């Protein structure tokens, strides 16, 4: 019976939708069929023989009708339940009364199950001012927590006038209250809450349908609660007598959940806050780049670029060296060789002697400017007499004969240049001394695996110096060229206009050769000797490995280590002479 | 001298004639906040004088209108009938508050009562703006005793006054045809 009672209460509530009449009809039908169903059920239980298929069909029909309206009735019942729970918290007085529309009043009170009686035991007496009392029928409903609720509903009310309510239980007054009905409104939440975008960032427009109460439209007060989806912290905004609100200051591209509740403003009408609507979710417009952030990031990147540029500029030389290392060119040492003569060494030699010989440092420094030709072939023949050395050497050299003969020619200019060398150029003096006092050739002493050595023929100078003082590095030309080895590449490095004494030339190298017994071969006059050394780094001269020294013959094994050291007793030439190619 | 006095006389006549009040067309006052202010002031007065000892020295009975509003019944009434009720009620309140003002001695109470009296007068102006005849000044409205009752205390009087304003007067102003045309 309880379900039917609840349905009856709900059905008696004045609906606020536009389908008033229709709703009421359906609610009455629902109540009736509910009662009918119960009666039929009782018949069935009694086992009444009169129960026929006809009745069952009717029952089915009622059930079908009932189910179609079930949703609305259930919804109404849920709303009632919500309001009851709201008032139980909000209203301390008993009985708790609320008005939902313009002409209704629902009052209820709560009692414990143990002490509760049936609804018939209670009487609800209400009296308007200056009027006679009336009675309202009480209905009971079970509630959660072992409690029972007693309801009374008035369908026609007077506002703006005091109403006295008295509740009796078996003629015992249990509740007494005087109230104005227009101040106890508890409305349904607004319907159709929708969120739309306003077209502006960080904004949302909330719109809803106000409760359709006549005369009270401009007395409604709404509270809109909005929060980011998933967050519990939200904001609340109040709005009066309106059906829409623009929420501002929202984050872009974020989902927000919004809900609303309504209350009468309290000037003419007043009441309790309604229940919150179900939350509605909506995402705000995606945000454009915040101009402040864009500008700040631009400024920062500009500053960083400037800083990096400054650093680069201050260290540009270092960086250039690392990134773009200078390819060494011999241009600086051969002035005008590439620019003027396009690399034609012979021509350059012919035209640039003056400047060259005036710079003896070139001659003795590691960057040897003089054009030299490297003769790579040398055979260990017997020591030739000094005068015959050159031709012998040329024979030994084989295909280099022609060039050797050329080398025999002494360029007078060269000779002059040589004469002008200052006294410091002791190797020249030594050479001259040797020239005057040729020493027997010790062929075996001087071996050099694969270095190219060149001598320049100097003019005759009589220098009396012991041969021992001669540079160890100086080597006769023949010796320097290992047997059977053609250093064609070394020859090609130099132009052909190399003044060399092929046979008896003295060569100087900075290599650490050990030939203790070497004596300088004598050379005829007219040869210019020049100390030439290979730095050992330029592998062009030494295609063969340094290990092939054995076949050179008896003698001391020479390592291929070129040390840029000059013996202390000698005048320091400085760094070894090397060809700067 | 005679010309000046004659000129002054003419001026005074003209001013008096103008001041007599050819009613200028008044715009309808439909803003509910106007009445809301009156209601709030009446409520403040009622709250302030509720704790008044011995009724603030006010004795006697006052005739006040009924304030009850039944919406179902209201729907059946037209605007004129409602207007009549409102106007007679306002008249009665005006009378009662005038009598109260005479009997109170405290200046604070007097000022409050005066405020309410002026509000009632202003309401008459509002009704007039809505093309509702102002009968508050006219004697003996054509409403029977059934629409009135008697009160014997100041607090009761003020409470009825507040309820009257909140109920009937407000409904009349909300439903006034002049305001209905403006607000679509």
XYZ file of C-alpha atoms in Angstrom:
765
model
C 0.000 0.000 0.000
C 2.950 2.287 0.604
C 3.835 2.558 -3.028
C 0.363 3.608 -3.901
C 0.404 6.197 -1.141
C 3.632 7.679 -2.403
C 2.215 7.731 -5.863
C -0.863 9.438 -4.564
C 1.150 12.102 -2.884
C 3.162 12.668 -5.983
C 0.110 12.684 -8.143
C -1.564 15.211 -5.959
C 1.357 17.572 -6.288
C 0.620 20.262 -8.705
C 2.871 19.851 -11.646
C 4.481 22.920 -13.011
C 4.761 21.760 -16.554
C 2.497 23.025 -19.192
C 0.798 19.670 -19.473
C -0.974 20.238 -16.207
C -4.262 18.667 -16.977
C -2.765 15.786 -18.806
C -0.342 15.037 -16.041
C -3.037 15.049 -13.431
C -5.121 12.675 -15.456
C -2.272 10.288 -15.846
C -1.401 10.511 -12.216
C -4.925 9.630 -11.224
C -4.861 6.740 -13.635
C -1.617 5.575 -12.162
C -3.010 5.715 -8.655
C -6.102 3.869 -9.692
C -4.330 1.132 -11.525
C -1.910 0.783 -8.682
C -4.765 0.266 -6.275
C -6.462 -2.035 -8.741
C -3.340 -4.078 -9.078
C -3.176 -4.480 -5.379
C -6.752 -5.520 -5.175
C -6.239 -7.996 -7.966
C -3.233 -9.275 -6.193
C -5.261 -9.801 -3.080
C -7.819 -11.690 -5.113
C -5.152 -13.878 -6.526
C -3.767 -14.563 -3.116
C -7.159 -15.498 -1.851
C -7.370 -17.943 -4.663
C -10.625 -16.577 -5.811
C -12.061 -18.783 -8.395
C -13.541 -15.848 -10.143
C -10.110 -14.811 -11.259
C -10.254 -15.218 -14.962
C -8.178 -14.421 -17.978
C -10.193 -11.301 -18.391
C -8.927 -9.896 -15.158
C -5.428 -10.842 -16.032
C -5.709 -9.054 -19.307
C -6.931 -5.977 -17.542
C -4.059 -6.236 -15.164
C -1.629 -6.452 -18.023
C -3.163 -3.445 -19.683
C -2.957 -1.447 -16.507
C 0.613 -2.455 -16.045
C 1.490 -1.355 -19.523
C -0.163 2.005 -18.977
C 1.481 2.286 -15.637
C 4.926 1.627 -16.992
C 4.671 4.312 -19.621
C 4.007 6.902 -16.987
C 6.351 5.398 -14.512
C 9.259 7.576 -15.442
C 7.508 10.843 -14.732
C 6.054 9.602 -11.502
C 9.334 8.183 -10.377
C 10.983 11.447 -11.217
C 8.422 13.313 -9.147
C 8.938 10.961 -6.275
C 12.653 11.507 -6.446
C 12.181 15.274 -6.364
C 9.989 14.936 -3.327
C 12.572 12.829 -1.617
C 15.212 15.457 -2.346
C 13.097 18.238 -0.929
C 12.288 16.278 2.171
C 15.940 15.686 2.867
C 16.724 19.359 2.184
C 14.142 20.573 4.631
C 15.117 18.089 7.263
C 18.433 19.878 7.350
C 17.272 23.430 6.779
C 14.156 23.805 8.886
C 14.257 23.294 12.605
C 10.556 23.781 13.279
C 7.958 21.103 13.060
C 6.013 20.453 10.989
C 8.224 21.338 8.079
C 6.243 22.982 5.356
C 7.072 24.122 1.887
C 5.253 25.530 -1.051
C 6.143 24.442 -4.531
C 3.753 26.499 -6.549
C 1.326 29.333 -6.159
C -1.475 27.462 -4.460
C -0.050 24.522 -2.598
C 1.541 23.653 0.665
C 3.161 20.410 1.741
C 3.846 19.809 5.386
C 5.557 16.801 6.960
C 7.124 15.680 10.167
C 9.311 12.793 11.172
C 8.916 10.174 13.852
C 10.888 7.164 14.956
C 9.605 3.823 13.863
C 9.179 2.548 17.387
C 7.040 5.368 18.599
C 5.245 5.912 15.336
C 1.608 5.183 15.025
C -0.551 4.760 12.017
C -1.542 7.743 9.952
C -5.055 7.593 11.347
C -3.811 8.540 14.740
C -2.653 11.934 13.582
C -4.735 14.991 12.750
C -3.511 18.078 10.990
C -5.520 21.234 11.758
C -4.795 24.505 9.967
C -6.399 27.900 10.444
C -6.047 31.068 8.396
C -6.386 34.367 10.112
C -9.933 35.343 10.759
C -11.167 32.080 9.351
C -12.370 28.780 10.568
C -10.116 25.826 11.031
C -9.787 23.072 8.520
C -8.298 19.615 8.639
C -5.886 17.943 6.276
C -5.622 14.179 5.847
C -2.360 12.685 7.011
C -0.455 10.020 5.070
C 2.566 8.086 6.221
C 5.656 6.947 4.360
C 8.638 4.932 5.504
C 11.932 6.728 5.479
C 15.564 5.765 5.754
C 17.205 5.265 9.102
C 14.251 3.620 10.803
C 12.057 6.659 10.607
C 8.608 7.413 9.380
C 7.358 10.496 7.606
C 3.876 11.899 7.882
C 2.634 14.132 5.139
C -0.203 16.587 4.700
C -0.815 18.493 1.522
C -2.999 21.554 0.944
C -4.062 22.304 -2.581
C -5.503 25.749 -2.132
C -3.725 28.279 -0.021
C -3.778 31.928 0.948
C -0.668 33.988 0.994
C 0.271 37.105 2.869
C -1.819 36.031 5.772
C -0.800 34.070 8.850
C -1.552 30.354 8.933
C -1.780 28.399 12.125
C -0.932 24.706 12.016
C -1.545 22.250 14.793
C -0.762 18.557 14.725
C -2.472 16.201 17.099
C -1.774 12.576 17.817
C -4.638 10.967 19.483
C -5.849 14.377 20.653
C -2.441 15.262 21.965
C -0.871 18.316 20.475
C 2.576 17.415 19.236
C 3.344 20.250 16.863
C 2.267 23.877 16.657
C 3.400 26.410 14.130
C 2.317 29.720 12.612
C 3.736 30.676 9.266
C 3.272 32.718 6.169
C 3.145 30.521 3.150
C 4.832 33.038 0.849
C 8.069 32.736 2.840
C 8.461 28.959 2.671
C 8.876 28.434 -1.014
C 10.994 25.473 -2.089
C 11.027 25.383 -5.831
C 12.124 22.775 -8.290
C 15.560 23.398 -9.757
C 15.610 25.339 -13.014
C 15.239 23.193 -16.075
C 17.140 23.067 -19.323
C 20.454 24.385 -18.103
C 22.567 24.836 -21.202
C 26.066 26.155 -21.764
C 27.072 27.916 -24.912
C 30.163 29.692 -26.096
C 30.051 33.442 -26.326
C 32.716 33.643 -29.006
C 35.143 35.214 -26.583
C 37.915 33.370 -24.897
C 37.512 32.387 -21.292
C 33.764 32.879 -21.305
C 30.769 30.681 -21.225
C 27.120 31.576 -21.308
C 24.782 29.667 -19.051
C 21.081 29.814 -19.782
C 18.176 28.094 -18.146
C 14.446 27.968 -17.945
C 13.073 29.778 -14.847
C 10.415 28.049 -12.810
C 7.134 28.928 -14.392
C 5.481 30.622 -11.453
C 3.203 33.427 -12.283
C 3.761 36.749 -10.599
C 7.059 35.570 -9.188
C 9.340 35.793 -12.181
C 11.033 38.969 -11.061
C 11.474 37.709 -7.531
C 13.670 34.779 -8.453
C 17.282 34.659 -7.375
C 19.712 32.193 -8.950
C 23.029 30.870 -7.821
C 25.354 29.522 -10.491
C 28.183 27.311 -9.371
C 30.990 26.600 -11.820
C 34.212 24.695 -11.467
C 36.736 22.998 -13.654
C 35.772 19.453 -14.388
C 37.421 17.238 -11.837
C 38.076 20.030 -9.391
C 36.178 20.481 -6.180
C 36.942 24.138 -5.789
C 34.428 26.220 -7.628
C 33.061 29.698 -7.765
C 29.559 30.909 -7.233
C 27.758 33.758 -8.883
C 24.371 35.189 -8.032
C 21.978 36.672 -10.482
C 18.527 38.112 -9.991
C 15.470 37.828 -12.134
C 17.342 36.621 -15.183
C 17.471 33.506 -17.245
C 21.078 33.647 -18.409
C 24.495 34.496 -17.097
C 27.882 34.976 -18.713
C 30.700 33.339 -16.784
C 33.918 35.239 -17.173
C 37.499 34.740 -16.249
C 37.595 31.110 -17.244
C 40.595 29.254 -18.483
C 40.801 28.599 -22.182
C 40.453 25.127 -23.502
C 39.224 23.737 -20.204
C 36.151 21.745 -19.393
C 33.872 23.332 -16.862
C 30.920 21.919 -15.001
C 28.145 24.291 -14.134
C 25.062 23.880 -12.011
C 22.384 26.220 -10.760
C 19.797 26.552 -8.045
C 16.989 28.971 -7.413
C 15.430 30.776 -4.494
C 12.969 33.619 -4.061
C 14.618 36.907 -3.282
C 12.968 37.531 0.061
C 11.278 40.890 -0.525
C 7.795 39.744 -1.279
C 8.400 36.031 -1.397
C 11.005 33.996 0.355
C 11.985 30.400 0.853
C 14.756 27.851 0.773
C 17.417 27.207 -1.824
C 16.315 24.612 -4.278
C 18.320 21.519 -5.049
C 21.228 21.856 -7.500
C 20.599 20.888 -11.043
C 22.586 18.093 -12.569
C 25.960 19.491 -13.645
C 26.399 20.418 -17.263
C 29.831 20.153 -18.848
C 31.254 22.375 -21.496
C 34.684 23.147 -22.786
C 35.801 26.713 -23.225
C 37.341 27.951 -26.418
C 40.933 26.979 -26.980
C 43.220 29.756 -26.083
C 45.306 31.732 -28.471
C 48.811 32.460 -27.648
C 48.829 34.880 -24.859
C 50.372 38.015 -26.336
C 52.355 38.659 -23.210
C 53.921 35.226 -23.325
C 54.693 35.576 -27.021
C 56.349 38.922 -26.567
C 58.353 37.785 -23.566
C 59.613 34.714 -25.354
C 60.586 36.826 -28.359
C 62.529 39.208 -26.169
C 64.303 36.380 -24.404
C 65.259 34.692 -27.638
C 66.524 38.002 -28.975
C 68.649 38.551 -25.913
C 70.059 35.045 -26.136
C 70.842 35.514 -29.811
C 72.687 38.737 -29.092
C 74.659 37.117 -26.324
C 75.648 34.211 -28.490
C 76.644 36.579 -31.266
C 78.803 38.538 -28.847
C 80.499 35.388 -27.688
C 81.036 34.259 -31.219
C 82.483 37.576 -32.262
C 84.842 37.713 -29.335
C 86.114 34.237 -30.037
C 85.832 34.298 -33.762
C 89.463 33.748 -34.406
C 89.555 30.710 -32.236
C 86.394 29.371 -33.752
C 87.567 30.066 -37.244
C 90.714 28.162 -36.571
C 88.715 25.219 -35.394
C 86.042 25.272 -37.980
C 87.994 26.522 -40.935
C 91.586 25.702 -40.370
C 93.954 27.587 -42.533
C 95.379 25.386 -45.138
C 99.010 26.138 -45.139
C 100.274 27.450 -48.372
C 103.766 28.169 -49.330
C 102.682 31.454 -50.747
C 104.094 33.508 -47.959
C 107.433 31.958 -48.286
C 107.613 32.096 -52.018
C 106.737 35.629 -52.617
C 105.051 36.058 -55.882
C 105.399 32.447 -56.882
C 101.710 31.776 -57.140
C 100.414 35.208 -57.781
C 102.772 36.300 -60.429
C 104.227 33.192 -61.917
C 101.308 30.824 -61.372
C 103.451 28.369 -59.609
C 106.167 28.285 -62.183
C 109.037 27.719 -59.968
C 111.758 28.136 -62.509
C 110.564 31.446 -63.590
C 110.138 32.567 -60.099
C 113.585 31.503 -59.279
C 114.919 33.526 -62.096
C 113.101 36.618 -61.095
C 113.146 36.660 -57.451
C 116.649 35.940 -56.514
C 117.464 39.342 -55.334
C 114.857 39.388 -52.763
C 115.573 35.914 -51.738
C 119.229 36.123 -51.111
C 118.880 39.220 -49.169
C 117.114 37.211 -46.667
C 119.545 34.788 -45.396
C 117.194 33.716 -42.692
C 115.315 31.860 -45.252
C 118.316 30.081 -46.147
C 119.078 28.868 -42.772
C 115.697 28.789 -41.254
C 113.442 25.900 -41.441
C 111.541 27.387 -44.297
C 113.952 26.987 -47.005
C 113.118 29.294 -49.828
C 115.640 28.222 -52.329
C 114.447 26.114 -55.106
C 115.876 22.759 -54.823
C 115.515 19.620 -56.622
C 115.541 16.466 -54.791
C 117.468 13.724 -56.316
C 116.264 10.486 -55.058
C 118.559 8.008 -56.670
C 121.873 7.326 -55.210
C 123.995 4.322 -55.524
C 126.755 3.432 -53.261
C 129.577 3.526 -55.547
C 133.134 3.965 -54.629
C 134.250 7.250 -53.498
C 135.051 9.275 -56.414
C 137.677 11.789 -56.556
C 136.497 15.114 -55.882
C 136.730 16.391 -59.286
C 135.106 13.380 -60.727
C 132.465 13.159 -58.217
C 129.902 15.148 -59.891
C 129.965 13.200 -63.086
C 130.115 9.968 -61.201
C 127.248 10.889 -59.167
C 125.371 11.792 -62.167
C 126.001 8.431 -63.597
C 124.936 6.840 -60.443
C 121.822 8.719 -60.462
C 120.857 7.347 -63.699
C 118.129 9.150 -65.309
C 118.928 12.190 -63.383
C 122.034 12.747 -65.346
C 120.767 15.526 -67.376
C 119.648 17.329 -64.458
C 122.822 16.750 -62.720
C 124.692 18.302 -65.480
C 122.498 21.172 -65.218
C 123.298 21.349 -61.667
C 126.887 21.620 -62.396
C 126.324 24.926 -63.782
C 126.823 27.459 -61.273
C 124.579 30.313 -61.406
C 126.687 33.305 -60.965
C 123.867 35.063 -59.333
C 123.645 32.335 -56.887
C 127.255 32.564 -56.279
C 126.981 36.152 -55.576
C 124.144 35.521 -53.356
C 126.102 33.086 -51.540
C 128.922 35.452 -51.139
C 126.734 37.886 -49.515
C 125.671 35.587 -46.846
C 126.836 36.775 -43.551
C 129.394 35.172 -41.485
C 126.906 33.345 -39.450
C 126.355 30.837 -42.089
C 128.922 28.548 -40.926
C 127.725 25.573 -42.839
C 128.663 27.430 -45.927
C 132.023 28.037 -44.524
C 132.295 24.479 -43.727
C 131.274 23.551 -47.110
C 133.795 25.810 -48.584
C 136.415 24.329 -46.444
C 135.504 20.963 -47.541
C 135.467 22.072 -51.012
C 139.023 23.160 -50.776
C 140.057 20.199 -48.886
C 138.093 17.437 -50.168
C 137.984 14.455 -47.998
C 137.694 10.923 -49.138
C 134.316 9.747 -49.618
C 133.104 7.382 -47.171
C 130.379 5.866 -48.950
C 129.319 3.550 -46.375
C 129.023 5.943 -43.666
C 126.280 7.946 -44.845
C 123.107 6.234 -45.442
C 119.841 7.554 -45.503
C 116.866 5.519 -46.228
C 114.484 7.662 -47.950
C 115.058 11.227 -47.341
C 115.705 13.555 -50.046
C 118.605 15.723 -49.653
C 119.727 18.406 -51.833
C 122.760 20.463 -52.021
C 123.365 23.692 -53.603
C 126.621 24.355 -55.153
C 128.351 27.185 -53.555
C 131.277 29.043 -54.807
C 134.763 28.284 -53.913
C 135.774 29.345 -50.588
C 138.780 28.330 -48.831
C 137.836 27.562 -45.421
C 140.098 25.714 -43.247
C 138.101 23.745 -40.960
C 138.292 20.286 -39.834
C 136.006 17.960 -41.363
C 134.887 16.745 -38.095
C 133.230 19.934 -37.451
C 131.124 19.440 -40.301
C 127.595 18.891 -39.554
C 126.654 15.453 -39.049
C 123.692 16.254 -40.913
C 125.534 17.090 -43.994
C 125.675 14.204 -46.291
C 127.091 13.599 -49.610
C 124.504 13.566 -52.150
C 125.056 10.047 -53.270
C 124.686 8.670 -49.922
C 121.463 10.218 -49.277
C 119.684 8.460 -51.961
C 119.256 4.892 -51.148
C 119.966 2.302 -53.727
C 117.312 1.482 -56.060
C 114.940 3.940 -54.828
C 113.594 6.483 -57.029
C 112.037 9.287 -55.302
C 110.231 10.586 -58.188
C 107.799 12.285 -56.097
C 110.443 14.054 -54.227
C 111.923 15.203 -57.392
C 108.686 16.486 -58.563
C 108.308 18.592 -55.569
C 110.955 20.879 -56.673
C 111.453 22.639 -59.818
C 114.120 21.580 -62.110
C 116.168 24.551 -61.527
C 117.835 23.182 -58.585
C 121.400 23.754 -58.140
C 122.714 20.606 -56.905
C 125.820 18.798 -56.766
C 124.734 15.352 -57.334
C 127.827 13.588 -56.640
C 129.784 15.217 -54.064
C 127.250 17.469 -52.687
C 127.041 17.875 -49.146
C 123.740 17.528 -47.716
C 122.635 18.435 -44.413
C 119.838 16.825 -42.719
C 118.523 17.160 -39.371
C 118.048 13.526 -39.033
C 119.749 11.733 -36.353
C 122.011 9.821 -38.453
C 124.831 8.074 -36.994
C 127.747 7.892 -39.022
C 130.651 8.474 -36.959
C 133.055 7.881 -39.635
C 131.678 9.945 -42.218
C 133.890 12.194 -43.987
C 132.886 14.625 -46.350
C 133.706 13.925 -49.862
C 135.654 16.495 -51.613
C 134.052 18.577 -54.016
C 135.345 20.533 -56.743
C 135.159 24.182 -56.681
C 132.171 25.878 -57.970
C 129.627 23.973 -56.106
C 127.458 25.597 -53.770
C 126.569 23.666 -50.815
C 123.580 24.240 -48.958
C 122.323 22.740 -45.907
C 119.089 21.213 -46.535
C 117.171 19.171 -44.227
C 114.009 17.405 -44.265
C 111.853 17.854 -41.343
C 110.872 14.310 -41.571
C 107.263 15.188 -41.446
C 106.770 15.524 -45.125
C 106.301 12.010 -46.110
C 106.551 12.892 -49.726
C 110.180 12.211 -49.556
C 109.921 8.982 -47.906
C 107.585 6.631 -49.485
C 109.440 3.710 -48.212
C 109.316 2.678 -44.706
C 112.031 3.514 -42.430
C 112.867 -0.030 -41.883
C 114.419 -0.635 -45.214
C 117.768 0.347 -44.248
C 119.373 -3.025 -44.383
C 119.847 -3.137 -48.032
C 121.672 0.048 -48.076
C 124.736 -1.704 -47.119
C 127.026 -1.879 -44.320
C 126.941 0.936 -42.163
C 125.119 2.282 -39.435
C 121.490 1.857 -39.367
C 119.749 5.052 -39.432
C 116.489 5.603 -37.950
C 113.953 7.645 -39.615
C 113.593 9.911 -36.827
C 114.278 13.378 -37.650
C 115.094 15.425 -34.781
C 115.054 19.059 -35.040
C 118.088 19.313 -32.959
C 121.308 20.845 -33.831
C 124.398 19.812 -31.938
C 125.389 22.250 -29.377
C 128.765 22.984 -30.713
C 127.336 24.078 -33.921
C 125.781 27.270 -34.443
C 122.206 26.888 -33.973
C 120.493 27.106 -37.162
C 117.320 27.049 -35.492
C 114.649 24.780 -36.441
C 115.412 22.315 -39.060
C 115.109 23.252 -42.578
C 112.080 21.921 -44.052
C 110.232 22.572 -47.089
C 107.164 24.429 -46.544
C 104.946 23.144 -49.173
C 3.801 101.275 -8.675
C 0.412 100.258 -9.911
C 1.912 98.761 -13.002
C 4.364 96.735 -10.914
C 1.712 95.447 -8.556
C -0.492 94.629 -11.468
C 2.375 92.750 -13.054
C 3.003 90.825 -9.847
C -0.651 89.941 -9.547
C -0.702 88.680 -13.100
C 2.402 86.615 -12.458
C 0.972 85.074 -9.313
C -2.238 84.236 -11.057
C -0.435 82.587 -13.847
C 1.748 80.581 -11.490
C -1.153 79.476 -9.373
C -3.054 78.445 -12.390
C -0.158 76.443 -13.595
C 0.487 74.997 -10.184
C -3.076 73.808 -9.811
C -2.030 70.900 -11.783
C -2.968 70.215 -15.227
C -1.960 66.675 -14.922
C 1.053 66.159 -17.050
C 1.232 62.791 -18.708
C 3.105 60.611 -16.292
C 5.145 57.701 -17.440
C 3.978 54.445 -15.868
C 6.165 53.436 -12.997
C 6.584 49.758 -13.566
C 9.875 49.171 -11.844
C 9.230 46.643 -9.111
C 12.114 48.064 -7.143
C 10.035 51.097 -6.250
C 7.508 49.026 -4.383
C 10.282 46.798 -3.079
C 11.759 49.764 -1.343
C 8.454 50.609 0.297
C 8.046 47.035 1.389
C 11.501 46.906 2.907
C 10.971 50.131 4.777
C 7.675 48.900 6.133
C 9.355 45.697 7.238
C 12.131 47.630 8.909
C 9.599 49.698 10.759
C 7.755 46.591 11.857
C 10.966 44.972 13.100
C 12.087 48.117 14.853
C 8.863 48.630 16.728
C 8.151 44.973 17.512
C 9.912 45.201 20.840
C 8.221 48.431 21.707
C 7.048 48.431 25.294
C 3.360 48.700 25.781
C 2.849 49.140 22.113
C 4.864 52.328 22.137
C 2.010 54.005 23.950
C -0.402 53.392 21.112
C -3.899 52.464 22.128
C -7.126 52.026 20.300
C -8.258 49.905 17.423
C -7.541 50.424 13.798
C -9.411 49.280 10.781
C -7.172 47.524 8.367
C -7.880 45.695 5.117
C -7.543 42.006 4.620
C -4.273 40.967 3.158
C -4.880 37.405 2.105
C -4.274 36.504 -1.489
C -5.645 33.440 -3.103
C -4.177 33.103 -6.524
C -6.947 30.968 -7.746
C -9.425 33.594 -6.703
C -7.168 36.344 -7.937
C -7.294 34.998 -11.421
C -10.975 35.556 -11.451
C -10.695 39.196 -10.440
C -10.002 41.869 -12.973
C -7.649 44.769 -12.551
C -10.246 47.251 -11.501
C -11.483 45.132 -8.689
C -7.981 44.608 -7.528
C -7.280 48.300 -7.815
C -10.285 49.065 -5.707
C -9.126 46.744 -2.984
C -5.673 48.233 -3.039
C -6.806 51.766 -2.974
C -9.224 51.311 -0.123
C -6.644 49.434 1.807
C -4.104 52.143 1.309
C -6.646 54.650 2.468
C -7.285 52.720 5.619
C -3.617 52.435 6.344
C -3.134 56.085 5.812
C -5.821 56.793 8.339
C -4.466 54.375 10.865
C -0.915 55.571 10.608
C -2.073 59.130 10.992
C -3.863 58.215 14.190
C -0.779 56.354 15.427
C 1.431 59.316 14.788
C -0.724 61.462 16.988
C -0.483 59.090 19.926
C 3.249 58.293 19.910
C 5.620 60.521 21.801
C 9.078 59.295 20.838
C 10.601 61.157 17.957
C 12.236 58.101 16.473
C 8.934 56.298 16.295
C 7.353 59.360 14.851
C 9.886 59.582 12.039
C 9.374 55.958 11.139
C 5.644 56.351 11.001
C 6.031 59.496 8.952
C 8.183 57.608 6.481
C 5.563 54.955 6.032
C 2.889 57.515 5.570
C 4.818 59.213 2.839
C 5.399 55.865 1.196
C 1.679 55.255 1.102
C 1.240 58.627 -0.490
C 3.913 57.790 -3.047
C 2.120 54.551 -3.824
C -0.902 56.574 -4.733
C 1.245 58.425 -7.220
C 2.505 55.180 -8.641
C -1.020 53.894 -9.078
C -1.963 57.076 -10.792
C 0.900 56.674 -13.172
C -0.509 53.321 -14.095
C -3.778 54.983 -14.953
C -5.405 53.593 -11.859
C -7.566 56.035 -10.116
C -6.199 57.185 -6.848
C -8.938 56.795 -4.348
C -6.706 57.048 -1.319
C -7.626 60.591 -0.763
C -11.295 60.126 -1.331
C -13.348 59.357 1.709
C -15.092 56.071 2.420
C -14.152 53.665 -0.329
C -16.904 51.593 -1.774
C -15.759 48.450 -0.093
C -17.758 46.669 2.522
C -16.642 45.759 6.008
C -16.035 42.243 4.931
C -12.832 43.326 3.450
C -11.595 44.804 6.682
C -10.797 43.815 10.167
C -9.696 45.428 13.305
C -6.345 45.457 14.986
C -5.496 46.782 18.387
C -1.735 47.057 18.535
C 0.881 48.930 16.648
C 2.941 45.855 15.835
C -0.098 44.101 14.442
C -0.928 47.157 12.401
C 2.556 47.351 10.985
C 2.610 43.670 10.201
C -0.633 43.877 8.325
C 0.672 46.912 6.569
C 3.741 45.029 5.393
C 1.730 42.060 4.255
C -0.674 44.238 2.395
C 2.116 45.859 0.464
C 3.814 42.584 -0.283
C 0.692 40.881 -1.411
C -2.092 42.785 -2.950
C -0.342 45.969 -3.864
C 2.495 44.156 -5.491
C 0.284 41.863 -7.446
C -1.692 44.791 -8.692
C 1.405 46.589 -9.864
C 2.781 43.462 -11.474
C -0.432 42.830 -13.326
C -1.120 46.422 -14.261
C -1.977 46.613 -17.933
C 0.215 49.646 -18.416
C 3.209 47.632 -17.291
C 2.188 44.554 -19.234
C 2.420 46.489 -22.486
C 5.942 47.660 -21.740
C 7.344 44.327 -20.721
C 6.614 41.965 -23.574
